Tab-separated table of C-alpha atoms in Angstrom:
chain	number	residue	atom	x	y	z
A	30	UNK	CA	105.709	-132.542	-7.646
A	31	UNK	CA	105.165	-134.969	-4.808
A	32	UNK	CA	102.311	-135.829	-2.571
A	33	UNK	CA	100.354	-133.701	0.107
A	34	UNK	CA	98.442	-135.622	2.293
A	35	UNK	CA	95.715	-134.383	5.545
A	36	UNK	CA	96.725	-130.782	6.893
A	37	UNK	CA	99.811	-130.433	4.212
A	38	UNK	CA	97.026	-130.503	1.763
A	39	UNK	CA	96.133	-126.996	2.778
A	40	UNK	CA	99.211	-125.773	1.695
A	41	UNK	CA	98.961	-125.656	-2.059
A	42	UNK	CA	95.401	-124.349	-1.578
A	43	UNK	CA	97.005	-120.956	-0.149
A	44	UNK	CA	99.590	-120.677	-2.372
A	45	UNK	CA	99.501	-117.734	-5.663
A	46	UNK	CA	100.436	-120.832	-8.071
A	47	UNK	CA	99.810	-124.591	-7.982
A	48	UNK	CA	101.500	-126.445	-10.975
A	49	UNK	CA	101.348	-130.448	-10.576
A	50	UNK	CA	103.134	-132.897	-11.955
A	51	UNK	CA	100.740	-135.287	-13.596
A	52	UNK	CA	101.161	-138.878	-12.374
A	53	UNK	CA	103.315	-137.583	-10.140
A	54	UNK	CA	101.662	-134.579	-7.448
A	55	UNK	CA	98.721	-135.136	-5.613
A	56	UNK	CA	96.582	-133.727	-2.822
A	57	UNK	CA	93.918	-135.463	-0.467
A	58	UNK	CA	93.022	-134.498	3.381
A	59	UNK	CA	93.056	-138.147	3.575
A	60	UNK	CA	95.153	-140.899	1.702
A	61	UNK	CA	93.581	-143.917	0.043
A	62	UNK	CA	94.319	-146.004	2.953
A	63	UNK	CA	92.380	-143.801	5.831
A	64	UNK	CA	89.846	-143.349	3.028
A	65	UNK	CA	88.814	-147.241	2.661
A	66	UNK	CA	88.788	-147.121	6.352
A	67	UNK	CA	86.694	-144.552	7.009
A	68	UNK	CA	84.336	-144.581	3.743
A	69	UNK	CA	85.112	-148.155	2.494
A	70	UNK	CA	85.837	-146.819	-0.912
A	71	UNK	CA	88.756	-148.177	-2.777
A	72	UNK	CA	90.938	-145.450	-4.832
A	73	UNK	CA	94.226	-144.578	-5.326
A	74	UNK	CA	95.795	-141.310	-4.824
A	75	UNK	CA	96.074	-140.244	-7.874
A	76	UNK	CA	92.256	-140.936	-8.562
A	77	UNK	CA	91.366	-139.328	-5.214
A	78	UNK	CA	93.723	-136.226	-6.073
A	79	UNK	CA	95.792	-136.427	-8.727
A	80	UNK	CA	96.441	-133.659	-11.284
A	81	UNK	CA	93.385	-134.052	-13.364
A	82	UNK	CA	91.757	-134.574	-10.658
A	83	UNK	CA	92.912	-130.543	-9.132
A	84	UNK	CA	93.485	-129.068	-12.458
A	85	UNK	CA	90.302	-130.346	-13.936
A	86	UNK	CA	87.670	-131.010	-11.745
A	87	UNK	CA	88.234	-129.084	-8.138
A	88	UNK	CA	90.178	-125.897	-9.338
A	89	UNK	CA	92.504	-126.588	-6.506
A	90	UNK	CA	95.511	-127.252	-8.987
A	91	UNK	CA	96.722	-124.444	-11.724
A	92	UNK	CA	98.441	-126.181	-14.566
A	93	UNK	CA	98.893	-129.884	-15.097
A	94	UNK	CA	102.604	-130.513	-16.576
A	95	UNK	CA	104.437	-133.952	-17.807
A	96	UNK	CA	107.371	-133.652	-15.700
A	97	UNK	CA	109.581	-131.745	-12.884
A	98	UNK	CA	111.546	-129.856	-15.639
A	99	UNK	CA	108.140	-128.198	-17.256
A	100	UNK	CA	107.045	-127.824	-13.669
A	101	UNK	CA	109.971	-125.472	-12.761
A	102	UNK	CA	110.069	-124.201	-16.621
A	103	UNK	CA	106.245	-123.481	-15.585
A	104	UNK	CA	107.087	-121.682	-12.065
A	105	UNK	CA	110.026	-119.784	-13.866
A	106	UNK	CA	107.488	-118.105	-16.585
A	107	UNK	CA	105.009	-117.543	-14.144
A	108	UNK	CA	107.092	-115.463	-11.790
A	109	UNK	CA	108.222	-113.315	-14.456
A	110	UNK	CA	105.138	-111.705	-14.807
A	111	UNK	CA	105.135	-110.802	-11.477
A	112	UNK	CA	107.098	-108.068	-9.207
A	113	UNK	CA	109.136	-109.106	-6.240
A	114	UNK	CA	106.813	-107.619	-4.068
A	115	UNK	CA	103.266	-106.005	-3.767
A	116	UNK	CA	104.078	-102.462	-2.815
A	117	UNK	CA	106.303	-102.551	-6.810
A	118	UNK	CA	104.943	-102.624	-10.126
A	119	UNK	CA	105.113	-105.802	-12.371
A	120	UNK	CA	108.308	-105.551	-14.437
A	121	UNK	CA	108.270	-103.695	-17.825
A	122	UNK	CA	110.082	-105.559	-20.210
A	123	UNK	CA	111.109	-104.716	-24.255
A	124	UNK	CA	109.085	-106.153	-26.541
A	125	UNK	CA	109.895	-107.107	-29.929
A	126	UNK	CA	106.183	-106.605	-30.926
A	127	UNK	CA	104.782	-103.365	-32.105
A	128	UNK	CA	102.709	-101.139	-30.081
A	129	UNK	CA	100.775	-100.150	-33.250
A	130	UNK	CA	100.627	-103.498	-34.789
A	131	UNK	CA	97.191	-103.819	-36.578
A	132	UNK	CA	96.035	-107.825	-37.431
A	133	UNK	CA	93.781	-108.610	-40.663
A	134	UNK	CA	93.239	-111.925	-38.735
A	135	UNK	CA	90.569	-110.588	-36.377
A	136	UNK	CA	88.379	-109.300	-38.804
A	137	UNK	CA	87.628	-113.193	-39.555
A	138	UNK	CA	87.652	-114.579	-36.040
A	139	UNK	CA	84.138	-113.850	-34.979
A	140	UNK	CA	81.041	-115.162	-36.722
A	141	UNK	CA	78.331	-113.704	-38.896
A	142	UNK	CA	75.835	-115.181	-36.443
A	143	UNK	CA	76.060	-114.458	-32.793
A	144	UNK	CA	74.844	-118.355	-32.427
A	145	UNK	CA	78.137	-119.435	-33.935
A	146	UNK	CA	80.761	-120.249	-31.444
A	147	UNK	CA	85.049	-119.434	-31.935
A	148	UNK	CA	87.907	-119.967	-30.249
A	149	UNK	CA	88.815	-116.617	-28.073
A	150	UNK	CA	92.357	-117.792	-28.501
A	151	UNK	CA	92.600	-117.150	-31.756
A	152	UNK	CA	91.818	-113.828	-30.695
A	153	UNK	CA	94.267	-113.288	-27.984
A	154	UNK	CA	97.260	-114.363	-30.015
A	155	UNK	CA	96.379	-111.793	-32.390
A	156	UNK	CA	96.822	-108.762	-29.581
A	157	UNK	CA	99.254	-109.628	-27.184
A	158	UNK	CA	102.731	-109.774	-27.481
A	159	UNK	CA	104.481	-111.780	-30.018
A	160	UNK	CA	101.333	-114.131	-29.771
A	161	UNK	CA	102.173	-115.602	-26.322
A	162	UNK	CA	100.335	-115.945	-22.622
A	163	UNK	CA	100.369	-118.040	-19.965
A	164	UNK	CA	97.542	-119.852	-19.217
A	165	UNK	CA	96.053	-120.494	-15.201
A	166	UNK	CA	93.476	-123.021	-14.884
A	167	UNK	CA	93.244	-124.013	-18.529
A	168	UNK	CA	91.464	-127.251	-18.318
A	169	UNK	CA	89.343	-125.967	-14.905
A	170	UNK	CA	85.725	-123.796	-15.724
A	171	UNK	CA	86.522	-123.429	-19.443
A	172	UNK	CA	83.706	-121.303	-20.201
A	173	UNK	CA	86.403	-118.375	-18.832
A	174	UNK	CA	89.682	-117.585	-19.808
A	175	UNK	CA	92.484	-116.246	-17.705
A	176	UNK	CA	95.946	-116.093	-18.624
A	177	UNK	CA	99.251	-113.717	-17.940
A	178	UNK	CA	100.566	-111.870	-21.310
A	179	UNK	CA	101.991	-108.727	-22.404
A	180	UNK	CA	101.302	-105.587	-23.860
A	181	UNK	CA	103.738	-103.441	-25.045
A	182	UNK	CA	105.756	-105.348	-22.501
A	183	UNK	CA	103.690	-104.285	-19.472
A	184	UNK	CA	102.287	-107.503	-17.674
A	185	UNK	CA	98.295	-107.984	-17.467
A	186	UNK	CA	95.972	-110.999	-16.565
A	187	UNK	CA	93.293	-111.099	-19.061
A	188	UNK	CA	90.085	-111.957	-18.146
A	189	UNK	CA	88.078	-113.774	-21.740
A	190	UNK	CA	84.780	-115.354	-22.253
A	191	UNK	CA	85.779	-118.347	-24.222
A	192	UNK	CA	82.317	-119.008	-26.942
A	193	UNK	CA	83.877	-122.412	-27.395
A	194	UNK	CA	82.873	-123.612	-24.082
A	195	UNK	CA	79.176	-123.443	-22.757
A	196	UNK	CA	79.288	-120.461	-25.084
A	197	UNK	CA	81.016	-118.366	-22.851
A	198	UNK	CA	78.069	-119.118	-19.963
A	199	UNK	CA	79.673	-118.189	-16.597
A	200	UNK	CA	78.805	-121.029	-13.617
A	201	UNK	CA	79.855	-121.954	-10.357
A	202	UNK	CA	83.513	-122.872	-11.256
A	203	UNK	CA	84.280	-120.293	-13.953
A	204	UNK	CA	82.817	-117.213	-11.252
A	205	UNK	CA	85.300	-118.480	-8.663
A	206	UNK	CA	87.858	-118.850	-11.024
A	207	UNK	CA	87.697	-115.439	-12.580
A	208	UNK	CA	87.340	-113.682	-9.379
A	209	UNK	CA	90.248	-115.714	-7.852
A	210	UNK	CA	92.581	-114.730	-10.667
A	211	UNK	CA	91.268	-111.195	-10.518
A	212	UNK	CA	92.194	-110.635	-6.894
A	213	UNK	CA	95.782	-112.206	-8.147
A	214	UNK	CA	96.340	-109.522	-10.498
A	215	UNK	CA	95.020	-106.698	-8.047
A	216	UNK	CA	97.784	-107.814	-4.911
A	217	UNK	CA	100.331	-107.105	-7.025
A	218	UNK	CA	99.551	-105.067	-9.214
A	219	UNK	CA	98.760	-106.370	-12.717
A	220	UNK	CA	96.645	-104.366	-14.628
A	221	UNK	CA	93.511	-106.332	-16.268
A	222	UNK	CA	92.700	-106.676	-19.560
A	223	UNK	CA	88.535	-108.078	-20.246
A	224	UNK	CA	87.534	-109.860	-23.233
A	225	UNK	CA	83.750	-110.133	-23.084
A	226	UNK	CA	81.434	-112.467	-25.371
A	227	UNK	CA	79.070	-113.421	-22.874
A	228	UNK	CA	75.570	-114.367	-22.877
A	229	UNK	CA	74.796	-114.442	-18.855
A	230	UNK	CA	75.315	-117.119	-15.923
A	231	UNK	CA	73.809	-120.576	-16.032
A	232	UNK	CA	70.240	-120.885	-14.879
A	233	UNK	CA	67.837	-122.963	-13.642
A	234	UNK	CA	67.175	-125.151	-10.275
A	235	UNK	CA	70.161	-127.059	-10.204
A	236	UNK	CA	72.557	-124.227	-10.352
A	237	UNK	CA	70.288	-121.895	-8.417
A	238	UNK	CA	70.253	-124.713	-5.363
A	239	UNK	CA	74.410	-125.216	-5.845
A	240	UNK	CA	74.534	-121.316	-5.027
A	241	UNK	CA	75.316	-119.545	-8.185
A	242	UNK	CA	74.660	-116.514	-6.767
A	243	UNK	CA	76.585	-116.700	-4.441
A	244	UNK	CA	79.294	-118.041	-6.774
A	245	UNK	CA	78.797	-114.516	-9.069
A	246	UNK	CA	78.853	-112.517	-6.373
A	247	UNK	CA	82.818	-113.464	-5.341
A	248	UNK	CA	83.074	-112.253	-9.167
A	249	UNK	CA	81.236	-108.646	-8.796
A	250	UNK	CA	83.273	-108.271	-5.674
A	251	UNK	CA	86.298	-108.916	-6.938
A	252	UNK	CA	85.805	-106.338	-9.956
A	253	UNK	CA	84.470	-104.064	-8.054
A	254	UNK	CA	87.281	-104.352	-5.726
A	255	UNK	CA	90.223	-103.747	-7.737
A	256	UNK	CA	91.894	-101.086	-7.818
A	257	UNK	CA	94.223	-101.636	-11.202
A	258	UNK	CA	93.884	-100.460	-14.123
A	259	UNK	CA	91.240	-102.280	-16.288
A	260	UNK	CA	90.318	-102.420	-19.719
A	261	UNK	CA	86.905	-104.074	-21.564
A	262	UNK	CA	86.642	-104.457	-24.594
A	263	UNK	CA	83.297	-106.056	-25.616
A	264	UNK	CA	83.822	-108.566	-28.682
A	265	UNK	CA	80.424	-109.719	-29.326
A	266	UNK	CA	77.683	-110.763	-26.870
A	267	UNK	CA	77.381	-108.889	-23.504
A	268	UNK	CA	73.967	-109.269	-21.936
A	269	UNK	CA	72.610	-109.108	-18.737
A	270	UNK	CA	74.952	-109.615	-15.805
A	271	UNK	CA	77.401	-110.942	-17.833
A	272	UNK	CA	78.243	-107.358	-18.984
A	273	UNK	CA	78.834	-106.232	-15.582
A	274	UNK	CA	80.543	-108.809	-14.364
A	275	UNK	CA	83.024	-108.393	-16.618
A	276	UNK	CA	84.316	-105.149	-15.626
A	277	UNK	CA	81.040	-103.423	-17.531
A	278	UNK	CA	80.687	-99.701	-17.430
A	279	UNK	CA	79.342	-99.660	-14.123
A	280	UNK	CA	82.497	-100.797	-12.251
A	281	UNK	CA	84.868	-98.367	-13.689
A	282	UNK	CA	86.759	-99.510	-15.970
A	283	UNK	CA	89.718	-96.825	-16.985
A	284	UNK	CA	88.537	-97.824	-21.170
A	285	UNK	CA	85.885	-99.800	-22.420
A	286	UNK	CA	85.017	-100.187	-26.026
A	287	UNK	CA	83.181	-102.555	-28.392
A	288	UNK	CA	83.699	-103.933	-31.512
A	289	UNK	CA	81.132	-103.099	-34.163
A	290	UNK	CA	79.613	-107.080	-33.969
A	291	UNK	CA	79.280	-106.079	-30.073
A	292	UNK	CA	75.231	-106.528	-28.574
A	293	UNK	CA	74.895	-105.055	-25.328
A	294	UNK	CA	71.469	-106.080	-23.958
A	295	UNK	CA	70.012	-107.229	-21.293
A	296	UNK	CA	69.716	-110.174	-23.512
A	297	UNK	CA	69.898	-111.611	-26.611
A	298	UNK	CA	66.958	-111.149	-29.147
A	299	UNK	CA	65.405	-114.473	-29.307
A	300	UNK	CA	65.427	-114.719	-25.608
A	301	UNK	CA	63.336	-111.306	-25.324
A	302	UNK	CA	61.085	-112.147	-28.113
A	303	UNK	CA	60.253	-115.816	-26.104
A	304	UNK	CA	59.967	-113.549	-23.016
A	305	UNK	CA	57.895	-110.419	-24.610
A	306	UNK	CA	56.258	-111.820	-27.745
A	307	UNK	CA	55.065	-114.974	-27.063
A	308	UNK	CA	51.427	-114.378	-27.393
A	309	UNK	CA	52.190	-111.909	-30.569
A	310	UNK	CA	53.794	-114.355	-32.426
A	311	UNK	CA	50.533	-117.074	-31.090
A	312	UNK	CA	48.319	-114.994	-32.198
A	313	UNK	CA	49.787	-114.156	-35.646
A	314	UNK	CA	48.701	-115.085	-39.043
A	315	UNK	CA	51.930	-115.836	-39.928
A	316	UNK	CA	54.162	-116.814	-36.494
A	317	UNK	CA	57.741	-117.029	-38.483
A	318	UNK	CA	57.531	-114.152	-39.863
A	319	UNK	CA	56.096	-112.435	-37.107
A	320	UNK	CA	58.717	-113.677	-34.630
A	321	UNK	CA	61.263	-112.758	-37.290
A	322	UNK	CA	60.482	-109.460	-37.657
A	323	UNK	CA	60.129	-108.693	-34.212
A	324	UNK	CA	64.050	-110.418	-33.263
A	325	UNK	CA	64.733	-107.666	-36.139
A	326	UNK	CA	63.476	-104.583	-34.245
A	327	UNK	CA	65.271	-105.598	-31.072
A	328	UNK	CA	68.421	-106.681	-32.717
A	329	UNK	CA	68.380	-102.887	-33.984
A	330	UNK	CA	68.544	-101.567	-30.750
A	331	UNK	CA	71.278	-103.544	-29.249
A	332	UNK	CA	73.689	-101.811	-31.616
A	333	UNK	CA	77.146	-100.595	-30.266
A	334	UNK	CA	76.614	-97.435	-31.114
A	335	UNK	CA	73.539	-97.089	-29.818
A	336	UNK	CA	75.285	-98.148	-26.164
A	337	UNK	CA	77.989	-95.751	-27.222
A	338	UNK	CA	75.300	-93.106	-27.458
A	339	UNK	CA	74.244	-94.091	-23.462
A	340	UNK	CA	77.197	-94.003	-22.257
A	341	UNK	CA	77.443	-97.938	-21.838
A	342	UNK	CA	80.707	-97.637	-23.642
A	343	UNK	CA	82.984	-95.177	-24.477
A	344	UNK	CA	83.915	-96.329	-28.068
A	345	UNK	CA	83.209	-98.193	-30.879
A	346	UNK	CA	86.619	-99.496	-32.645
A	347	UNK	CA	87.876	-101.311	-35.525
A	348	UNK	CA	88.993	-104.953	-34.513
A	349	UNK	CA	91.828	-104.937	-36.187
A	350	UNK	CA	92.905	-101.545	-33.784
A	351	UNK	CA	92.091	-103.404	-30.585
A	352	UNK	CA	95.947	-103.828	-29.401
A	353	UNK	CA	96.989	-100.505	-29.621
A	354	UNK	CA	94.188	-98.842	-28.251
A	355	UNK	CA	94.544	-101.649	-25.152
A	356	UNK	CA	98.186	-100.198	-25.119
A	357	UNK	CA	97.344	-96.962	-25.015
A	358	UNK	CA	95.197	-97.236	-22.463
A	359	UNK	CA	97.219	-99.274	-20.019
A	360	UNK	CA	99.419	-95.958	-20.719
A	361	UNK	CA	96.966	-93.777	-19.854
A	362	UNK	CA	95.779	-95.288	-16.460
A	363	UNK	CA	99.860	-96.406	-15.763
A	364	UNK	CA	99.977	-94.302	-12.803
A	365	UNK	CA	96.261	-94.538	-11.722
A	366	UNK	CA	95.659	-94.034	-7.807
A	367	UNK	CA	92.690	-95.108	-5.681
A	368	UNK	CA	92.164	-94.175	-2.749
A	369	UNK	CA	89.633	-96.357	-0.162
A	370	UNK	CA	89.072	-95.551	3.221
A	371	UNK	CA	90.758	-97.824	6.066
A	372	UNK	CA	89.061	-100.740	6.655
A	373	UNK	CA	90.155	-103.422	8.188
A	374	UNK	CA	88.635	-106.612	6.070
A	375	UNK	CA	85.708	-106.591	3.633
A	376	UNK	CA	83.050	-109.424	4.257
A	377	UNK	CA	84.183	-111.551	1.039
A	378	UNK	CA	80.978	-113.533	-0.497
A	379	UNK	CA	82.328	-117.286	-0.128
């Protein structure tokens, strides 16, 4: 709401929730003034750490909001998500909404082609309760959703790939961001909810020399790590590391399912065929059709079912029954336990 300026600066940084007032909050470890002295360059504060600035660009920030009264209105919803402490559980509240509630809606969310990109959104209003969530970091790594909501009253962070954005691609920012909010959820308790439609992590030399493995591993250990309960539910794309990452079948989740336009692969069928049958498809008579019929014969085995049948998953659903069967298993794993042996700190990739 105000200004935080050298060591003060810090103090945001720790804290669970950072709204900022835009115009209005901003954050530096040195003001414009010390900064032309020391660097010569000439900003203001509120271009050298305003709220776009934090809530777009660094990550530092959580929400950007037009005024004090949003920013408590923001703080107000926020900590009702939340219990009073970490040794309670988040608070249960009634919902108007329908456990059982089915929605025609997400049977036309997702494309025919997996190229095609949505709006995950659409797809969240149509499961959690009465169509509302809370969004952190909106504007920050928008290739990954995470937002507070409700279902069947009981408080989760979702974790989405959002298509819209860099199709869903996970980077630098969007790792640290979902792992961040994921070890949020876990210290107090807040059971997570994954919404995958991922195609991998960014590649290539720049992000490769800006550490993005590095960057994904703070996201493995933080799913691996948490001891709530989780649920996946795999929408559409899932390939490589992307599927684990997102709470895949490897790091426990207590339910994961797919939907029947789900491909879980180590990646998608015109990558493999560039990988795998480049000289084939060279060499043939008749390349398009060769290269066609060969993305055909992989697509076939990246079927749900056929992950169902390896154990990848533990269920293929209809879309339109993916909020009750996320209710019903947030009921199921409601009093889940886990037990880890004492340690006294884990060595945290940063």
């Amino acid at each position: 709401m105000g200004p935080c300026a050298a060591g003060t600066a810090y103090i945001p940084a720790l804290a669970d929730f950072v709204p900022m007032v835009s115009g209005q909050g901003a954050m530096a470890l040195a003001g414009p003034h010390l900064t032309k002295a020391v660097t010569g360059e000439d900003i203001t504060m509120e271009e050298l750490g305003g709220a776009k600035v934090h809530c777009r660009k660094s990550g530092v920030g959580d929400l950007e909001v037009a005024d004090d009264a949003e920013c408590i209105a923001a703080i107000k919803t926020y900590l009702s998500f939340f219990p009073s402490n970490w040794e309670e559980k988040p608070p249960v509240r009634d919902a108007a909404d329908l456990d059982e509630r089915m929605s025609e809606k997400l049977m036309e969310i997702v494309p025919d082609s997996s190229r095609k990109p949505y709006d995950m959104y659409e797809l969240i209003a149509e499961i959690v309760d009465d169509g509302e969530w809370f969004d952190l970091k909106p504007k920050f790594a928008r290739s990954v959703i995470t937002c507070l909501a409700r279902f069947g009253g009981q408080p989760v962070g979702i974790v989405a790939s959002q298509p819209k954005h860099l199709a869903g691609v996970l980077d630098n920012d969007s790792a640290d961001k979902a792992a961040r909010f994921i070890n949020l959820c876990d210290a107090f308790n807040i059971p997570l909810v994954f919404l995958q439609d991922i195609p991998g992590f960014m590649v290539g030399s720049k992000v490769e020399q800006a550490g993005i493995i590095r960057h994904g591993a703070k996201l493995l250990y933080a799913v691996s790590r948490a001891t709530v309960p989780k649920v996946t539910v795999v929408v559409r794309k899932a390939y490589g590391a992307g599927y684990y990452v997102m709470c895949g079948k490897a790091y426990e989740p207590d339910l994961i399912v797919a939907w029947p336009t789900a491909e879980i692969s180590v990646m998608g069928a015109e990558g493999a065929v560039n990988i795998i049958g480049r000289s084939v498809i060279e060499a043939a008579d008749d390349p398009d059709a060769t290269r066609k019929a060969m993305e055909d014969a992989i697509r076939a085995t990246i079927d749900p079912y056929i992950a169902a049948g390896n154990a990848m998953i533990d269920d293929v659903i209809d879309p339109r029954e993916t909020r009750p069967v996320v209710i019903g298993a947030l009921e199921m794993a409601a009093t889940k336990q886990v037990e880890r042996p004492w340690k006294k700190l884990g060595v945290v990739p940063v």
